[in-house]
């Protein structure tokens, strides 16, 4: 009988310890989240996204250390967004960073909204100093892009047979009629 009461006493202590551990873990999480929210509201950390990933934080630290650069991207509506990217990044990395930044901005402003990035990159490309950036494998520094550079979107269409960007042809139908005449 005494053994049963000892076992019940031990099990109740274990249950109490589990409840205390559970509550202390929740308290720690709440405290951590409130501290993180307070830090992110600080104007000094205004460039940190609201839900930062480890790579976002790593890029921002690299930016402060000089191994990353900030690039301003001018959208077609005239608005500019700033993205931080590593110095060794390629054009493809820049496109992915722009996609992530714009999607995050749209999500925070309007809720769930889908942008067809395939359509965007089929009809537009990035340009820097009136030079169209077309080779996705090339490093940004090969195009002359440095810290605080500005790139912008320009209309451009990829030809279907070679999947490269070509000049947009307007009034294709009328050009064909002139050749027959």
PDB file of C-alpha atoms in Angstrom:
ATOM      1  CA  UNK A   1       0.000   0.000   0.000  1.00  0.00           C
ATOM      2  CA  UNK A   2       2.793   2.334   0.866  1.00  0.00           C
ATOM      3  CA  UNK A   3       4.457   1.528  -2.468  1.00  0.00           C
ATOM      4  CA  UNK A   4       1.295   2.503  -4.333  1.00  0.00           C
ATOM      5  CA  UNK A   5       1.064   5.819  -2.519  1.00  0.00           C
ATOM      6  CA  UNK A   6       4.772   6.482  -3.217  1.00  0.00           C
ATOM      7  CA  UNK A   7       4.223   5.673  -6.905  1.00  0.00           C
ATOM      8  CA  UNK A   8       1.188   7.984  -7.013  1.00  0.00           C
ATOM      9  CA  UNK A   9       3.188  10.716  -5.309  1.00  0.00           C
ATOM     10  CA  UNK A  10       6.072  10.318  -7.784  1.00  0.00           C
ATOM     11  CA  UNK A  11       3.744  10.302 -10.789  1.00  0.00           C
ATOM     12  CA  UNK A  12       1.932  13.418  -9.555  1.00  0.00           C
ATOM     13  CA  UNK A  13       5.309  15.159  -9.086  1.00  0.00           C
ATOM     14  CA  UNK A  14       6.324  14.152 -12.619  1.00  0.00           C
ATOM     15  CA  UNK A  15       3.027  15.483 -13.962  1.00  0.00           C
ATOM     16  CA  UNK A  16       3.521  18.761 -12.082  1.00  0.00           C
ATOM     17  CA  UNK A  17       7.077  19.062 -13.415  1.00  0.00           C
ATOM     18  CA  UNK A  18       5.834  18.484 -16.964  1.00  0.00           C
ATOM     19  CA  UNK A  19       3.180  21.179 -16.533  1.00  0.00           C
ATOM     20  CA  UNK A  20       5.747  23.588 -15.086  1.00  0.00           C
ATOM     21  CA  UNK A  21       8.177  22.792 -17.946  1.00  0.00           C
ATOM     22  CA  UNK A  22       5.395  23.307 -20.485  1.00  0.00           C
ATOM     23  CA  UNK A  23       4.437  26.653 -19.002  1.00  0.00           C
ATOM     24  CA  UNK A  24       8.049  27.794 -18.687  1.00  0.00           C
ATOM     25  CA  UNK A  25       8.687  26.897 -22.352  1.00  0.00           C
ATOM     26  CA  UNK A  26       5.600  28.853 -23.399  1.00  0.00           C
ATOM     27  CA  UNK A  27       6.675  31.804 -21.268  1.00  0.00           C
ATOM     28  CA  UNK A  28      10.130  31.690 -22.870  1.00  0.00           C
ATOM     29  CA  UNK A  29       8.616  31.607 -26.375  1.00  0.00           C
ATOM     30  CA  UNK A  30       6.278  34.505 -25.630  1.00  0.00           C
ATOM     31  CA  UNK A  31       9.128  36.510 -24.129  1.00  0.00           C
ATOM     32  CA  UNK A  32      11.365  35.756 -27.120  1.00  0.00           C
ATOM     33  CA  UNK A  33       8.645  36.732 -29.615  1.00  0.00           C
ATOM     34  CA  UNK A  34       7.907  39.984 -27.780  1.00  0.00           C
ATOM     35  CA  UNK A  35      11.621  40.835 -27.655  1.00  0.00           C
ATOM     36  CA  UNK A  36      11.972  40.045 -31.370  1.00  0.00           C
ATOM     37  CA  UNK A  37       8.935  42.194 -32.193  1.00  0.00           C
ATOM     38  CA  UNK A  38      10.356  45.085 -30.162  1.00  0.00           C
ATOM     39  CA  UNK A  39      13.707  44.782 -31.943  1.00  0.00           C
ATOM     40  CA  UNK A  40      12.105  44.708 -35.386  1.00  0.00           C
ATOM     41  CA  UNK A  41      10.091  47.845 -34.579  1.00  0.00           C
ATOM     42  CA  UNK A  42      13.322  49.732 -33.857  1.00  0.00           C
ATOM     43  CA  UNK A  43      13.981  52.278 -36.673  1.00  0.00           C
ATOM     44  CA  UNK A  44      17.613  51.185 -36.878  1.00  0.00           C
ATOM     45  CA  UNK A  45      16.466  47.721 -37.972  1.00  0.00           C
ATOM     46  CA  UNK A  46      13.887  48.993 -40.462  1.00  0.00           C
ATOM     47  CA  UNK A  47      15.499  47.048 -43.324  1.00  0.00           C
ATOM     48  CA  UNK A  48      14.990  43.691 -41.579  1.00  0.00           C
ATOM     49  CA  UNK A  49      11.886  41.916 -42.903  1.00  0.00           C
ATOM     50  CA  UNK A  50       9.046  41.202 -40.450  1.00  0.00           C
ATOM     51  CA  UNK A  51       9.578  37.423 -40.631  1.00  0.00           C
ATOM     52  CA  UNK A  52      13.301  37.205 -41.367  1.00  0.00           C
ATOM     53  CA  UNK A  53      14.932  33.998 -42.494  1.00  0.00           C
ATOM     54  CA  UNK A  54      18.454  33.071 -41.575  1.00  0.00           C
ATOM     55  CA  UNK A  55      19.658  33.975 -45.085  1.00  0.00           C
ATOM     56  CA  UNK A  56      18.020  37.435 -44.798  1.00  0.00           C
ATOM     57  CA  UNK A  57      19.851  38.126 -41.558  1.00  0.00           C
ATOM     58  CA  UNK A  58      23.101  36.726 -42.974  1.00  0.00           C
ATOM     59  CA  UNK A  59      22.857  38.993 -46.032  1.00  0.00           C
ATOM     60  CA  UNK A  60      22.188  42.053 -43.875  1.00  0.00           C
ATOM     61  CA  UNK A  61      25.180  41.230 -41.673  1.00  0.00           C
ATOM     62  CA  UNK A  62      27.301  40.820 -44.811  1.00  0.00           C
ATOM     63  CA  UNK A  63      26.016  44.184 -46.025  1.00  0.00           C
ATOM     64  CA  UNK A  64      27.271  45.809 -42.840  1.00  0.00           C
ATOM     65  CA  UNK A  65      30.616  44.026 -43.203  1.00  0.00           C
ATOM     66  CA  UNK A  66      31.000  45.109 -46.845  1.00  0.00           C
ATOM     67  CA  UNK A  67      30.689  41.709 -48.509  1.00  0.00           C
ATOM     68  CA  UNK A  68      27.184  42.443 -49.803  1.00  0.00           C
ATOM     69  CA  UNK A  69      25.626  45.320 -51.717  1.00  0.00           C
ATOM     70  CA  UNK A  70      22.350  47.204 -51.722  1.00  0.00           C
ATOM     71  CA  UNK A  71      20.717  47.603 -55.120  1.00  0.00           C
ATOM     72  CA  UNK A  72      17.779  49.860 -55.898  1.00  0.00           C
ATOM     73  CA  UNK A  73      15.257  48.338 -58.313  1.00  0.00           C
ATOM     74  CA  UNK A  74      13.042  50.813 -60.149  1.00  0.00           C
ATOM     75  CA  UNK A  75       9.672  49.291 -60.997  1.00  0.00           C
ATOM     76  CA  UNK A  76       7.583  50.311 -63.995  1.00  0.00           C
ATOM     77  CA  UNK A  77       5.187  52.286 -61.800  1.00  0.00           C
ATOM     78  CA  UNK A  78       8.083  54.505 -60.699  1.00  0.00           C
ATOM     79  CA  UNK A  79       8.394  53.032 -57.215  1.00  0.00           C
ATOM     80  CA  UNK A  80      11.807  51.845 -56.103  1.00  0.00           C
ATOM     81  CA  UNK A  81      12.588  48.933 -53.818  1.00  0.00           C
ATOM     82  CA  UNK A  82      15.923  48.224 -52.210  1.00  0.00           C
ATOM     83  CA  UNK A  83      17.325  44.712 -52.073  1.00  0.00           C
ATOM     84  CA  UNK A  84      20.454  43.467 -50.341  1.00  0.00           C
ATOM     85  CA  UNK A  85      22.475  40.825 -52.160  1.00  0.00           C
ATOM     86  CA  UNK A  86      25.924  39.298 -51.865  1.00  0.00           C
ATOM     87  CA  UNK A  87      28.762  40.806 -53.947  1.00  0.00           C
ATOM     88  CA  UNK A  88      29.292  37.475 -55.729  1.00  0.00           C
ATOM     89  CA  UNK A  89      25.621  37.143 -56.747  1.00  0.00           C
ATOM     90  CA  UNK A  90      24.486  36.398 -60.285  1.00  0.00           C
ATOM     91  CA  UNK A  91      21.606  37.901 -62.237  1.00  0.00           C
ATOM     92  CA  UNK A  92      19.524  34.848 -61.346  1.00  0.00           C
ATOM     93  CA  UNK A  93      20.135  35.513 -57.627  1.00  0.00           C
ATOM     94  CA  UNK A  94      19.034  39.125 -58.106  1.00  0.00           C
ATOM     95  CA  UNK A  95      15.833  38.025 -59.831  1.00  0.00           C
ATOM     96  CA  UNK A  96      15.048  35.601 -57.001  1.00  0.00           C
ATOM     97  CA  UNK A  97      15.698  38.315 -54.414  1.00  0.00           C
ATOM     98  CA  UNK A  98      13.436  40.769 -56.259  1.00  0.00           C
ATOM     99  CA  UNK A  99      10.730  38.113 -56.498  1.00  0.00           C
ATOM    100  CA  UNK A 100      10.935  37.403 -52.751  1.00  0.00           C
ATOM    101  CA  UNK A 101      10.952  41.079 -51.786  1.00  0.00           C
ATOM    102  CA  UNK A 102       7.994  42.007 -54.011  1.00  0.00           C
ATOM    103  CA  UNK A 103       5.988  38.969 -52.892  1.00  0.00           C
ATOM    104  CA  UNK A 104       6.617  39.852 -49.237  1.00  0.00           C
ATOM    105  CA  UNK A 105       5.580  43.473 -49.853  1.00  0.00           C
ATOM    106  CA  UNK A 106       2.402  42.449 -51.690  1.00  0.00           C
ATOM    107  CA  UNK A 107       1.566  39.898 -49.003  1.00  0.00           C
ATOM    108  CA  UNK A 108       1.879  42.465 -46.214  1.00  0.00           C
ATOM    109  CA  UNK A 109      -0.146  45.114 -48.096  1.00  0.00           C
ATOM    110  CA  UNK A 110      -2.916  43.157 -49.774  1.00  0.00           C
ATOM    111  CA  UNK A 111      -2.928  39.686 -48.270  1.00  0.00           C
ATOM    112  CA  UNK A 112      -2.705  36.715 -50.597  1.00  0.00           C
ATOM    113  CA  UNK A 113      -1.937  37.865 -54.122  1.00  0.00           C
ATOM    114  CA  UNK A 114      -0.281  35.856 -56.874  1.00  0.00           C
ATOM    115  CA  UNK A 115       2.176  37.399 -59.332  1.00  0.00           C
ATOM    116  CA  UNK A 116       3.110  35.354 -62.381  1.00  0.00           C
ATOM    117  CA  UNK A 117       6.870  35.773 -62.376  1.00  0.00           C
ATOM    118  CA  UNK A 118       7.160  33.591 -65.466  1.00  0.00           C
ATOM    119  CA  UNK A 119       5.060  36.175 -67.299  1.00  0.00           C
ATOM    120  CA  UNK A 120       7.110  39.035 -65.847  1.00  0.00           C
ATOM    121  CA  UNK A 121      10.450  37.596 -66.981  1.00  0.00           C
ATOM    122  CA  UNK A 122       9.047  36.648 -70.408  1.00  0.00           C
ATOM    123  CA  UNK A 123       7.956  40.232 -71.082  1.00  0.00           C
ATOM    124  CA  UNK A 124      10.469  42.319 -69.135  1.00  0.00           C
ATOM    125  CA  UNK A 125      14.125  42.242 -68.291  1.00  0.00           C
ATOM    126  CA  UNK A 126      16.379  44.252 -66.008  1.00  0.00           C
ATOM    127  CA  UNK A 127      18.659  46.972 -67.329  1.00  0.00           C
ATOM    128  CA  UNK A 128      21.573  48.887 -65.860  1.00  0.00           C
ATOM    129  CA  UNK A 129      22.846  52.056 -67.590  1.00  0.00           C
ATOM    130  CA  UNK A 130      20.717  51.213 -70.667  1.00  0.00           C
ATOM    131  CA  UNK A 131      22.386  47.790 -70.946  1.00  0.00           C
ATOM    132  CA  UNK A 132      19.922  44.904 -70.840  1.00  0.00           C
ATOM    133  CA  UNK A 133      20.902  42.205 -68.379  1.00  0.00           C
ATOM    134  CA  UNK A 134      20.180  38.932 -70.151  1.00  0.00           C
ATOM    135  CA  UNK A 135      22.751  36.315 -69.088  1.00  0.00           C
ATOM    136  CA  UNK A 136      21.413  34.868 -65.837  1.00  0.00           C
ATOM    137  CA  UNK A 137      24.658  33.050 -65.083  1.00  0.00           C
ATOM    138  CA  UNK A 138      26.810  36.182 -65.145  1.00  0.00           C
ATOM    139  CA  UNK A 139      27.879  37.893 -61.957  1.00  0.00           C
ATOM    140  CA  UNK A 140      26.330  41.287 -61.290  1.00  0.00           C
ATOM    141  CA  UNK A 141      29.780  42.839 -61.090  1.00  0.00           C
ATOM    142  CA  UNK A 142      30.358  41.800 -64.733  1.00  0.00           C
ATOM    143  CA  UNK A 143      27.551  44.200 -65.671  1.00  0.00           C
ATOM    144  CA  UNK A 144      29.137  46.994 -63.632  1.00  0.00           C
ATOM    145  CA  UNK A 145      26.658  46.724 -60.794  1.00  0.00           C
ATOM    146  CA  UNK A 146      28.160  47.798 -57.472  1.00  0.00           C
ATOM    147  CA  UNK A 147      26.851  48.875 -54.082  1.00  0.00           C
ATOM    148  CA  UNK A 148      24.054  51.484 -54.354  1.00  0.00           C
ATOM    149  CA  UNK A 149      23.567  50.847 -58.084  1.00  0.00           C
ATOM    150  CA  UNK A 150      20.166  51.125 -59.678  1.00  0.00           C
ATOM    151  CA  UNK A 151      18.577  48.659 -62.096  1.00  0.00           C
ATOM    152  CA  UNK A 152      15.211  49.048 -63.755  1.00  0.00           C
ATOM    153  CA  UNK A 153      12.675  46.992 -65.668  1.00  0.00           C
ATOM    154  CA  UNK A 154      12.415  47.423 -69.430  1.00  0.00           C
ATOM    155  CA  UNK A 155       9.930  45.774 -71.808  1.00  0.00           C
ATOM    156  CA  UNK A 156      11.477  42.881 -73.653  1.00  0.00           C
ATOM    157  CA  UNK A 157      10.154  39.670 -75.187  1.00  0.00           C
ATOM    158  CA  UNK A 158      11.910  36.296 -75.388  1.00  0.00           C
ATOM    159  CA  UNK A 159      11.765  34.702 -78.815  1.00  0.00           C
ATOM    160  CA  UNK A 160      10.178  31.271 -78.651  1.00  0.00           C
ATOM    161  CA  UNK A 161      12.641  29.355 -80.817  1.00  0.00           C
ATOM    162  CA  UNK A 162      15.861  30.236 -79.020  1.00  0.00           C
ATOM    163  CA  UNK A 163      14.430  31.259 -75.600  1.00  0.00           C
ATOM    164  CA  UNK A 164      16.535  34.402 -75.640  1.00  0.00           C
ATOM    165  CA  UNK A 165      15.330  37.917 -75.449  1.00  0.00           C
ATOM    166  CA  UNK A 166      14.815  39.579 -78.790  1.00  0.00           C
ATOM    167  CA  UNK A 167      13.534  42.948 -79.858  1.00  0.00           C
ATOM    168  CA  UNK A 168       9.832  43.356 -79.567  1.00  0.00           C
ATOM    169  CA  UNK A 169       8.244  43.420 -83.013  1.00  0.00           C
ATOM    170  CA  UNK A 170       5.225  45.619 -83.337  1.00  0.00           C
ATOM    171  CA  UNK A 171       2.759  45.417 -86.181  1.00  0.00           C
ATOM    172  CA  UNK A 172       4.146  42.124 -87.459  1.00  0.00           C
ATOM    173  CA  UNK A 173       1.076  41.678 -89.656  1.00  0.00           C
ATOM    174  CA  UNK A 174       1.647  44.914 -91.561  1.00  0.00           C
ATOM    175  CA  UNK A 175       5.334  44.135 -92.175  1.00  0.00           C
ATOM    176  CA  UNK A 176       4.284  40.902 -93.879  1.00  0.00           C
ATOM    177  CA  UNK A 177       1.876  42.746 -96.192  1.00  0.00           C
ATOM    178  CA  UNK A 178       4.564  45.194 -97.303  1.00  0.00           C
ATOM    179  CA  UNK A 179       6.906  42.396 -98.409  1.00  0.00           C
ATOM    180  CA  UNK A 180       4.317  40.862-100.747  1.00  0.00           C
ATOM    181  CA  UNK A 181       3.470  44.124-102.458  1.00  0.00           C
TER     182      UNK A 181
END
